[in-house]
């Protein structure tokens, strides 16, 4: 056997814990996203990456150095960065035509890649001069999808699923009403995707339920779906497969009691 093909078991506890975190789980860890700037990214694409990183907060890794790669032609570098930073989502910004690429990984292999064209963009810092426009850390983002186009074609269905994965954040059983203060609204209409961000304002209404108002906070983008590279049906089903739940065995003392009750001597 080739020495490079052997499975070397970790000896240190820190290495064991590191590998256990990357093992498949019933409840997966929070998906991190890497935001990569291409070799010829312009100012608009760079600012889009920064604004998306501001929405992702602690679950986003922004690569400041330029990386020359082509996600549709050669995906080796993306898989290398995914394995290095433990990120299953990515956004790659390059080309002077304002065409960022968004995608996701499965087992550090590229699953879906979708290219979007930017027709209009208003940065987070230009709306209301950037005051009170930052997304606080730990805020649970609310996602709203409008438009029949998200349920018509396979490209739009995958794009909706990808956007949910990208901005969903941690799963929680319950949350405080005051923690729901940021809304991301996606509208598919006439071949375009309108991405808007709003801050939720809770005001007094004279009743127990507060009055809700929306205030646009940014970023704001008008997108067009361009190229797509979707995973095959078999690979996509494999990525959706859930691991089997572990079998919960009774503790050793309970096993001893069962054997002793039945008159069997435990070995």
PDB file of C-alpha atoms in Angstrom:
ATOM      1  CA  UNK A   1       0.000   0.000   0.000  1.00  0.00           C
ATOM      2  CA  UNK A   2       1.192   3.463  -0.837  1.00  0.00           C
ATOM      3  CA  UNK A   3       2.158   5.371   2.341  1.00  0.00           C
ATOM      4  CA  UNK A   4       0.083   8.323   1.140  1.00  0.00           C
ATOM      5  CA  UNK A   5      -3.065   6.130   0.977  1.00  0.00           C
ATOM      6  CA  UNK A   6      -2.822   4.866   4.552  1.00  0.00           C
ATOM      7  CA  UNK A   7      -5.265   6.174   7.144  1.00  0.00           C
ATOM      8  CA  UNK A   8      -3.263   7.616   9.992  1.00  0.00           C
ATOM      9  CA  UNK A   9      -5.218   7.832  13.222  1.00  0.00           C
ATOM     10  CA  UNK A  10      -4.614  11.004  15.223  1.00  0.00           C
ATOM     11  CA  UNK A  11      -2.723  10.605  18.480  1.00  0.00           C
ATOM     12  CA  UNK A  12      -3.447  13.992  20.063  1.00  0.00           C
ATOM     13  CA  UNK A  13      -6.825  14.812  21.575  1.00  0.00           C
ATOM     14  CA  UNK A  14      -6.941  18.141  19.796  1.00  0.00           C
ATOM     15  CA  UNK A  15      -6.524  16.399  16.431  1.00  0.00           C
ATOM     16  CA  UNK A  16      -9.283  13.915  17.327  1.00  0.00           C
ATOM     17  CA  UNK A  17     -11.678  16.709  18.250  1.00  0.00           C
ATOM     18  CA  UNK A  18     -10.800  18.540  15.025  1.00  0.00           C
ATOM     19  CA  UNK A  19     -11.671  15.482  12.915  1.00  0.00           C
ATOM     20  CA  UNK A  20     -14.852  14.793  14.889  1.00  0.00           C
ATOM     21  CA  UNK A  21     -16.133  18.266  14.066  1.00  0.00           C
ATOM     22  CA  UNK A  22     -15.817  17.485  10.348  1.00  0.00           C
ATOM     23  CA  UNK A  23     -17.585  14.121  10.509  1.00  0.00           C
ATOM     24  CA  UNK A  24     -21.166  13.813   9.138  1.00  0.00           C
ATOM     25  CA  UNK A  25     -23.791  14.660  11.757  1.00  0.00           C
ATOM     26  CA  UNK A  26     -27.563  14.515  12.058  1.00  0.00           C
ATOM     27  CA  UNK A  27     -27.515  18.206  12.958  1.00  0.00           C
ATOM     28  CA  UNK A  28     -24.799  19.732  10.828  1.00  0.00           C
ATOM     29  CA  UNK A  29     -22.619  22.601  11.949  1.00  0.00           C
ATOM     30  CA  UNK A  30     -23.249  26.122  10.736  1.00  0.00           C
ATOM     31  CA  UNK A  31     -22.180  26.436   7.116  1.00  0.00           C
ATOM     32  CA  UNK A  32     -19.337  28.898   6.664  1.00  0.00           C
ATOM     33  CA  UNK A  33     -18.857  30.862   3.455  1.00  0.00           C
ATOM     34  CA  UNK A  34     -15.641  31.991   1.813  1.00  0.00           C
ATOM     35  CA  UNK A  35     -15.689  35.182  -0.228  1.00  0.00           C
ATOM     36  CA  UNK A  36     -12.910  35.194  -2.810  1.00  0.00           C
ATOM     37  CA  UNK A  37     -11.791  38.130  -4.927  1.00  0.00           C
ATOM     38  CA  UNK A  38     -10.670  37.272  -8.449  1.00  0.00           C
ATOM     39  CA  UNK A  39      -7.674  38.562 -10.311  1.00  0.00           C
ATOM     40  CA  UNK A  40      -9.534  41.312 -12.193  1.00  0.00           C
ATOM     41  CA  UNK A  41     -12.339  42.152  -9.780  1.00  0.00           C
ATOM     42  CA  UNK A  42     -13.510  45.739 -10.045  1.00  0.00           C
ATOM     43  CA  UNK A  43     -14.683  48.085  -7.284  1.00  0.00           C
ATOM     44  CA  UNK A  44     -18.348  47.069  -7.544  1.00  0.00           C
ATOM     45  CA  UNK A  45     -17.702  43.337  -7.192  1.00  0.00           C
ATOM     46  CA  UNK A  46     -15.265  43.930  -4.327  1.00  0.00           C
ATOM     47  CA  UNK A  47     -17.851  45.993  -2.451  1.00  0.00           C
ATOM     48  CA  UNK A  48     -20.492  43.289  -3.017  1.00  0.00           C
ATOM     49  CA  UNK A  49     -18.187  40.753  -1.380  1.00  0.00           C
ATOM     50  CA  UNK A  50     -17.640  43.065   1.595  1.00  0.00           C
ATOM     51  CA  UNK A  51     -21.380  43.670   2.049  1.00  0.00           C
ATOM     52  CA  UNK A  52     -22.172  39.959   1.891  1.00  0.00           C
ATOM     53  CA  UNK A  53     -19.411  39.313   4.416  1.00  0.00           C
ATOM     54  CA  UNK A  54     -21.046  41.911   6.688  1.00  0.00           C
ATOM     55  CA  UNK A  55     -24.315  39.947   6.489  1.00  0.00           C
ATOM     56  CA  UNK A  56     -22.563  36.658   7.227  1.00  0.00           C
ATOM     57  CA  UNK A  57     -20.543  38.147  10.089  1.00  0.00           C
ATOM     58  CA  UNK A  58     -18.665  35.422  11.985  1.00  0.00           C
ATOM     59  CA  UNK A  59     -19.678  32.736   9.469  1.00  0.00           C
ATOM     60  CA  UNK A  60     -17.885  34.326   6.520  1.00  0.00           C
ATOM     61  CA  UNK A  61     -14.208  34.333   5.524  1.00  0.00           C
ATOM     62  CA  UNK A  62     -13.141  37.179   3.246  1.00  0.00           C
ATOM     63  CA  UNK A  63     -10.002  36.578   1.177  1.00  0.00           C
ATOM     64  CA  UNK A  64      -8.393  39.964   0.653  1.00  0.00           C
ATOM     65  CA  UNK A  65      -5.728  38.823  -1.790  1.00  0.00           C
ATOM     66  CA  UNK A  66      -6.627  38.308  -5.428  1.00  0.00           C
ATOM     67  CA  UNK A  67      -6.878  34.716  -6.648  1.00  0.00           C
ATOM     68  CA  UNK A  68      -6.759  33.857 -10.329  1.00  0.00           C
ATOM     69  CA  UNK A  69      -9.155  30.968 -10.878  1.00  0.00           C
ATOM     70  CA  UNK A  70     -12.117  30.038 -13.066  1.00  0.00           C
ATOM     71  CA  UNK A  71     -14.925  28.298 -11.165  1.00  0.00           C
ATOM     72  CA  UNK A  72     -16.574  26.881 -14.315  1.00  0.00           C
ATOM     73  CA  UNK A  73     -13.383  25.598 -15.950  1.00  0.00           C
ATOM     74  CA  UNK A  74     -11.088  24.603 -13.063  1.00  0.00           C
ATOM     75  CA  UNK A  75     -12.483  23.962  -9.583  1.00  0.00           C
ATOM     76  CA  UNK A  76      -9.325  22.629  -7.981  1.00  0.00           C
ATOM     77  CA  UNK A  77      -8.423  25.844  -6.163  1.00  0.00           C
ATOM     78  CA  UNK A  78     -11.955  26.269  -4.802  1.00  0.00           C
ATOM     79  CA  UNK A  79     -11.908  22.753  -3.370  1.00  0.00           C
ATOM     80  CA  UNK A  80      -8.470  23.436  -1.870  1.00  0.00           C
ATOM     81  CA  UNK A  81      -9.687  26.624  -0.153  1.00  0.00           C
ATOM     82  CA  UNK A  82     -12.827  24.814   1.022  1.00  0.00           C
ATOM     83  CA  UNK A  83     -10.801  22.082   2.683  1.00  0.00           C
ATOM     84  CA  UNK A  84      -8.358  24.580   4.161  1.00  0.00           C
ATOM     85  CA  UNK A  85     -10.934  26.933   5.707  1.00  0.00           C
ATOM     86  CA  UNK A  86     -13.687  24.312   6.286  1.00  0.00           C
ATOM     87  CA  UNK A  87     -16.229  26.258   4.221  1.00  0.00           C
ATOM     88  CA  UNK A  88     -19.061  24.628   2.280  1.00  0.00           C
ATOM     89  CA  UNK A  89     -20.289  27.855   0.618  1.00  0.00           C
ATOM     90  CA  UNK A  90     -18.433  30.302  -1.575  1.00  0.00           C
ATOM     91  CA  UNK A  91     -18.834  33.503  -3.542  1.00  0.00           C
ATOM     92  CA  UNK A  92     -16.251  34.356  -6.171  1.00  0.00           C
ATOM     93  CA  UNK A  93     -16.108  37.867  -7.593  1.00  0.00           C
ATOM     94  CA  UNK A  94     -14.217  38.536 -10.787  1.00  0.00           C
ATOM     95  CA  UNK A  95     -14.442  39.996 -14.300  1.00  0.00           C
ATOM     96  CA  UNK A  96     -15.172  43.618 -15.202  1.00  0.00           C
ATOM     97  CA  UNK A  97     -18.659  42.624 -16.382  1.00  0.00           C
ATOM     98  CA  UNK A  98     -19.893  42.431 -12.765  1.00  0.00           C
ATOM     99  CA  UNK A  99     -20.613  38.719 -12.700  1.00  0.00           C
ATOM    100  CA  UNK A 100     -20.121  37.198  -9.228  1.00  0.00           C
ATOM    101  CA  UNK A 101     -20.302  33.426  -8.904  1.00  0.00           C
ATOM    102  CA  UNK A 102     -22.080  31.773  -5.992  1.00  0.00           C
ATOM    103  CA  UNK A 103     -21.878  28.083  -5.153  1.00  0.00           C
ATOM    104  CA  UNK A 104     -21.752  25.350  -2.532  1.00  0.00           C
ATOM    105  CA  UNK A 105     -19.735  22.251  -1.736  1.00  0.00           C
ATOM    106  CA  UNK A 106     -20.390  18.708  -0.616  1.00  0.00           C
ATOM    107  CA  UNK A 107     -17.532  16.866   1.055  1.00  0.00           C
ATOM    108  CA  UNK A 108     -15.244  19.647  -0.246  1.00  0.00           C
ATOM    109  CA  UNK A 109     -16.314  18.935  -3.825  1.00  0.00           C
ATOM    110  CA  UNK A 110     -18.135  21.533  -5.911  1.00  0.00           C
ATOM    111  CA  UNK A 111     -21.860  20.763  -5.972  1.00  0.00           C
ATOM    112  CA  UNK A 112     -23.624  23.742  -7.604  1.00  0.00           C
ATOM    113  CA  UNK A 113     -22.181  26.841  -9.281  1.00  0.00           C
ATOM    114  CA  UNK A 114     -24.378  29.730 -10.454  1.00  0.00           C
ATOM    115  CA  UNK A 115     -23.213  32.929 -12.132  1.00  0.00           C
ATOM    116  CA  UNK A 116     -25.205  36.104 -11.529  1.00  0.00           C
ATOM    117  CA  UNK A 117     -24.953  39.382 -13.392  1.00  0.00           C
ATOM    118  CA  UNK A 118     -25.234  42.658 -11.457  1.00  0.00           C
ATOM    119  CA  UNK A 119     -27.316  45.304 -13.227  1.00  0.00           C
ATOM    120  CA  UNK A 120     -27.821  47.659 -10.294  1.00  0.00           C
ATOM    121  CA  UNK A 121     -26.114  47.835  -6.913  1.00  0.00           C
ATOM    122  CA  UNK A 122     -26.438  50.098  -3.878  1.00  0.00           C
ATOM    123  CA  UNK A 123     -23.944  49.387  -1.139  1.00  0.00           C
ATOM    124  CA  UNK A 124     -24.677  49.012   2.529  1.00  0.00           C
ATOM    125  CA  UNK A 125     -22.665  52.116   3.370  1.00  0.00           C
ATOM    126  CA  UNK A 126     -24.525  54.413   0.934  1.00  0.00           C
ATOM    127  CA  UNK A 127     -28.026  53.863   2.341  1.00  0.00           C
ATOM    128  CA  UNK A 128     -28.722  56.375   5.104  1.00  0.00           C
ATOM    129  CA  UNK A 129     -24.980  57.129   5.182  1.00  0.00           C
ATOM    130  CA  UNK A 130     -24.354  53.802   6.834  1.00  0.00           C
ATOM    131  CA  UNK A 131     -25.965  54.779  10.160  1.00  0.00           C
ATOM    132  CA  UNK A 132     -27.637  51.903  12.030  1.00  0.00           C
ATOM    133  CA  UNK A 133     -27.262  49.818   8.876  1.00  0.00           C
ATOM    134  CA  UNK A 134     -24.945  47.172  10.242  1.00  0.00           C
ATOM    135  CA  UNK A 135     -26.316  43.714  10.881  1.00  0.00           C
ATOM    136  CA  UNK A 136     -25.618  42.932  14.562  1.00  0.00           C
ATOM    137  CA  UNK A 137     -23.708  39.777  15.329  1.00  0.00           C
ATOM    138  CA  UNK A 138     -25.970  36.873  16.276  1.00  0.00           C
ATOM    139  CA  UNK A 139     -29.007  38.286  14.465  1.00  0.00           C
ATOM    140  CA  UNK A 140     -31.300  35.667  12.948  1.00  0.00           C
ATOM    141  CA  UNK A 141     -31.919  36.631   9.320  1.00  0.00           C
ATOM    142  CA  UNK A 142     -35.433  36.179   7.955  1.00  0.00           C
ATOM    143  CA  UNK A 143     -35.638  35.107   4.304  1.00  0.00           C
ATOM    144  CA  UNK A 144     -38.615  35.882   2.058  1.00  0.00           C
ATOM    145  CA  UNK A 145     -38.947  34.597  -1.520  1.00  0.00           C
ATOM    146  CA  UNK A 146     -41.554  36.050  -3.854  1.00  0.00           C
ATOM    147  CA  UNK A 147     -42.318  35.165  -7.464  1.00  0.00           C
ATOM    148  CA  UNK A 148     -43.455  32.046  -9.299  1.00  0.00           C
ATOM    149  CA  UNK A 149     -40.151  31.793 -11.177  1.00  0.00           C
ATOM    150  CA  UNK A 150     -38.518  30.187  -8.127  1.00  0.00           C
ATOM    151  CA  UNK A 151     -40.760  27.134  -8.605  1.00  0.00           C
ATOM    152  CA  UNK A 152     -40.827  26.893 -12.420  1.00  0.00           C
ATOM    153  CA  UNK A 153     -37.371  25.890 -13.670  1.00  0.00           C
ATOM    154  CA  UNK A 154     -34.680  23.744 -12.068  1.00  0.00           C
ATOM    155  CA  UNK A 155     -32.137  26.578 -12.254  1.00  0.00           C
ATOM    156  CA  UNK A 156     -34.302  28.881 -10.158  1.00  0.00           C
ATOM    157  CA  UNK A 157     -35.176  26.106  -7.705  1.00  0.00           C
ATOM    158  CA  UNK A 158     -31.491  25.375  -7.142  1.00  0.00           C
ATOM    159  CA  UNK A 159     -30.780  29.105  -6.833  1.00  0.00           C
ATOM    160  CA  UNK A 160     -33.451  29.430  -4.135  1.00  0.00           C
ATOM    161  CA  UNK A 161     -32.042  26.435  -2.267  1.00  0.00           C
ATOM    162  CA  UNK A 162     -28.537  27.876  -2.576  1.00  0.00           C
ATOM    163  CA  UNK A 163     -29.609  31.274  -1.234  1.00  0.00           C
ATOM    164  CA  UNK A 164     -31.323  29.614   1.722  1.00  0.00           C
ATOM    165  CA  UNK A 165     -28.133  27.694   2.504  1.00  0.00           C
ATOM    166  CA  UNK A 166     -26.038  30.823   2.130  1.00  0.00           C
ATOM    167  CA  UNK A 167     -27.994  33.173   4.423  1.00  0.00           C
ATOM    168  CA  UNK A 168     -29.899  30.826   6.746  1.00  0.00           C
ATOM    169  CA  UNK A 169     -27.417  30.889   9.588  1.00  0.00           C
ATOM    170  CA  UNK A 170     -27.701  28.712  12.707  1.00  0.00           C
ATOM    171  CA  UNK A 171     -30.803  26.669  13.381  1.00  0.00           C
ATOM    172  CA  UNK A 172     -32.541  27.570  16.637  1.00  0.00           C
ATOM    173  CA  UNK A 173     -35.502  26.031  18.448  1.00  0.00           C
ATOM    174  CA  UNK A 174     -36.819  29.387  19.661  1.00  0.00           C
ATOM    175  CA  UNK A 175     -35.778  33.009  19.441  1.00  0.00           C
ATOM    176  CA  UNK A 176     -36.588  36.336  21.013  1.00  0.00           C
ATOM    177  CA  UNK A 177     -38.800  38.707  19.055  1.00  0.00           C
ATOM    178  CA  UNK A 178     -36.249  41.484  19.476  1.00  0.00           C
ATOM    179  CA  UNK A 179     -33.644  39.291  17.761  1.00  0.00           C
ATOM    180  CA  UNK A 180     -35.646  39.240  14.514  1.00  0.00           C
ATOM    181  CA  UNK A 181     -34.614  42.573  13.107  1.00  0.00           C
ATOM    182  CA  UNK A 182     -33.181  41.893   9.641  1.00  0.00           C
ATOM    183  CA  UNK A 183     -35.094  40.711   6.553  1.00  0.00           C
ATOM    184  CA  UNK A 184     -33.672  39.576   3.210  1.00  0.00           C
ATOM    185  CA  UNK A 185     -36.259  39.729   0.421  1.00  0.00           C
ATOM    186  CA  UNK A 186     -35.726  37.987  -2.938  1.00  0.00           C
ATOM    187  CA  UNK A 187     -38.153  38.670  -5.790  1.00  0.00           C
ATOM    188  CA  UNK A 188     -38.019  36.818  -9.132  1.00  0.00           C
ATOM    189  CA  UNK A 189     -39.839  38.819 -11.798  1.00  0.00           C
ATOM    190  CA  UNK A 190     -39.422  39.131 -15.579  1.00  0.00           C
ATOM    191  CA  UNK A 191     -36.132  37.245 -15.679  1.00  0.00           C
ATOM    192  CA  UNK A 192     -34.508  39.247 -12.877  1.00  0.00           C
ATOM    193  CA  UNK A 193     -33.860  38.652  -9.191  1.00  0.00           C
ATOM    194  CA  UNK A 194     -34.314  41.658  -6.922  1.00  0.00           C
ATOM    195  CA  UNK A 195     -32.364  41.375  -3.677  1.00  0.00           C
ATOM    196  CA  UNK A 196     -33.425  43.827  -0.953  1.00  0.00           C
ATOM    197  CA  UNK A 197     -32.490  44.125   2.720  1.00  0.00           C
ATOM    198  CA  UNK A 198     -34.708  45.622   5.386  1.00  0.00           C
ATOM    199  CA  UNK A 199     -34.485  46.334   9.065  1.00  0.00           C
ATOM    200  CA  UNK A 200     -37.498  45.375  11.145  1.00  0.00           C
ATOM    201  CA  UNK A 201     -38.763  48.162  13.383  1.00  0.00           C
ATOM    202  CA  UNK A 202     -41.072  47.265  16.282  1.00  0.00           C
ATOM    203  CA  UNK A 203     -43.180  50.253  17.317  1.00  0.00           C
ATOM    204  CA  UNK A 204     -45.935  50.718  19.854  1.00  0.00           C
ATOM    205  CA  UNK A 205     -49.396  49.954  18.536  1.00  0.00           C
ATOM    206  CA  UNK A 206     -51.530  50.226  21.675  1.00  0.00           C
ATOM    207  CA  UNK A 207     -51.957  46.443  21.692  1.00  0.00           C
ATOM    208  CA  UNK A 208     -49.906  43.501  22.846  1.00  0.00           C
ATOM    209  CA  UNK A 209     -48.633  42.889  19.312  1.00  0.00           C
ATOM    210  CA  UNK A 210     -46.241  45.665  18.173  1.00  0.00           C
ATOM    211  CA  UNK A 211     -46.618  47.521  14.910  1.00  0.00           C
ATOM    212  CA  UNK A 212     -44.059  46.320  12.348  1.00  0.00           C
ATOM    213  CA  UNK A 213     -42.408  48.639   9.844  1.00  0.00           C
ATOM    214  CA  UNK A 214     -39.647  47.909   7.337  1.00  0.00           C
ATOM    215  CA  UNK A 215     -36.764  50.258   6.667  1.00  0.00           C
ATOM    216  CA  UNK A 216     -34.394  49.590   3.766  1.00  0.00           C
ATOM    217  CA  UNK A 217     -30.852  49.158   5.001  1.00  0.00           C
ATOM    218  CA  UNK A 218     -28.909  47.613   2.129  1.00  0.00           C
ATOM    219  CA  UNK A 219     -27.295  46.095   0.268  1.00  0.00           C
ATOM    220  CA  UNK A 220     -29.607  46.332  -2.733  1.00  0.00           C
ATOM    221  CA  UNK A 221     -28.959  44.367  -5.936  1.00  0.00           C
ATOM    222  CA  UNK A 222     -30.704  43.730  -9.252  1.00  0.00           C
ATOM    223  CA  UNK A 223     -29.412  40.381 -10.516  1.00  0.00           C
ATOM    224  CA  UNK A 224     -29.738  38.353 -13.706  1.00  0.00           C
ATOM    225  CA  UNK A 225     -29.246  34.602 -13.873  1.00  0.00           C
ATOM    226  CA  UNK A 226     -26.471  33.744 -16.327  1.00  0.00           C
ATOM    227  CA  UNK A 227     -24.433  30.516 -16.461  1.00  0.00           C
ATOM    228  CA  UNK A 228     -25.128  27.502 -14.242  1.00  0.00           C
ATOM    229  CA  UNK A 229     -23.230  24.312 -13.466  1.00  0.00           C
ATOM    230  CA  UNK A 230     -25.548  22.090 -11.424  1.00  0.00           C
ATOM    231  CA  UNK A 231     -24.730  18.738  -9.878  1.00  0.00           C
ATOM    232  CA  UNK A 232     -26.144  15.553 -11.356  1.00  0.00           C
ATOM    233  CA  UNK A 233     -29.235  14.002  -9.806  1.00  0.00           C
ATOM    234  CA  UNK A 234     -27.235  11.171  -8.216  1.00  0.00           C
ATOM    235  CA  UNK A 235     -24.660  13.512  -6.692  1.00  0.00           C
ATOM    236  CA  UNK A 236     -27.403  15.875  -5.477  1.00  0.00           C
ATOM    237  CA  UNK A 237     -29.297  12.991  -3.809  1.00  0.00           C
ATOM    238  CA  UNK A 238     -26.066  11.859  -2.178  1.00  0.00           C
ATOM    239  CA  UNK A 239     -25.555  15.332  -0.709  1.00  0.00           C
ATOM    240  CA  UNK A 240     -29.083  15.226   0.766  1.00  0.00           C
ATOM    241  CA  UNK A 241     -28.567  11.822   2.385  1.00  0.00           C
ATOM    242  CA  UNK A 242     -28.724  11.867   6.179  1.00  0.00           C
ATOM    243  CA  UNK A 243     -26.466   9.655   8.320  1.00  0.00           C
ATOM    244  CA  UNK A 244     -28.113   6.961  10.404  1.00  0.00           C
ATOM    245  CA  UNK A 245     -28.798   7.944  14.022  1.00  0.00           C
ATOM    246  CA  UNK A 246     -26.529   6.218  16.536  1.00  0.00           C
ATOM    247  CA  UNK A 247     -27.955   3.332  18.519  1.00  0.00           C
ATOM    248  CA  UNK A 248     -28.334   4.239  22.180  1.00  0.00           C
ATOM    249  CA  UNK A 249     -27.233   1.247  24.221  1.00  0.00           C
ATOM    250  CA  UNK A 250     -28.191   0.953  27.892  1.00  0.00           C
ATOM    251  CA  UNK A 251     -25.431   1.650  30.417  1.00  0.00           C
ATOM    252  CA  UNK A 252     -23.359  -1.326  31.673  1.00  0.00           C
ATOM    253  CA  UNK A 253     -25.085  -1.387  35.083  1.00  0.00           C
ATOM    254  CA  UNK A 254     -28.498  -1.736  33.439  1.00  0.00           C
ATOM    255  CA  UNK A 255     -27.242  -4.616  31.276  1.00  0.00           C
ATOM    256  CA  UNK A 256     -25.938  -6.377  34.410  1.00  0.00           C
ATOM    257  CA  UNK A 257     -29.311  -5.979  36.112  1.00  0.00           C
ATOM    258  CA  UNK A 258     -31.135  -7.467  33.118  1.00  0.00           C
ATOM    259  CA  UNK A 259     -28.837 -10.515  33.019  1.00  0.00           C
ATOM    260  CA  UNK A 260     -29.085 -10.955  36.793  1.00  0.00           C
ATOM    261  CA  UNK A 261     -32.889 -10.792  36.713  1.00  0.00           C
ATOM    262  CA  UNK A 262     -33.097 -13.489  34.044  1.00  0.00           C
ATOM    263  CA  UNK A 263     -30.763 -15.755  35.933  1.00  0.00           C
ATOM    264  CA  UNK A 264     -27.971 -15.490  33.397  1.00  0.00           C
ATOM    265  CA  UNK A 265     -24.432 -14.885  34.525  1.00  0.00           C
ATOM    266  CA  UNK A 266     -22.933 -11.924  32.580  1.00  0.00           C
ATOM    267  CA  UNK A 267     -19.695 -12.689  30.771  1.00  0.00           C
TER     268      UNK A 267
END
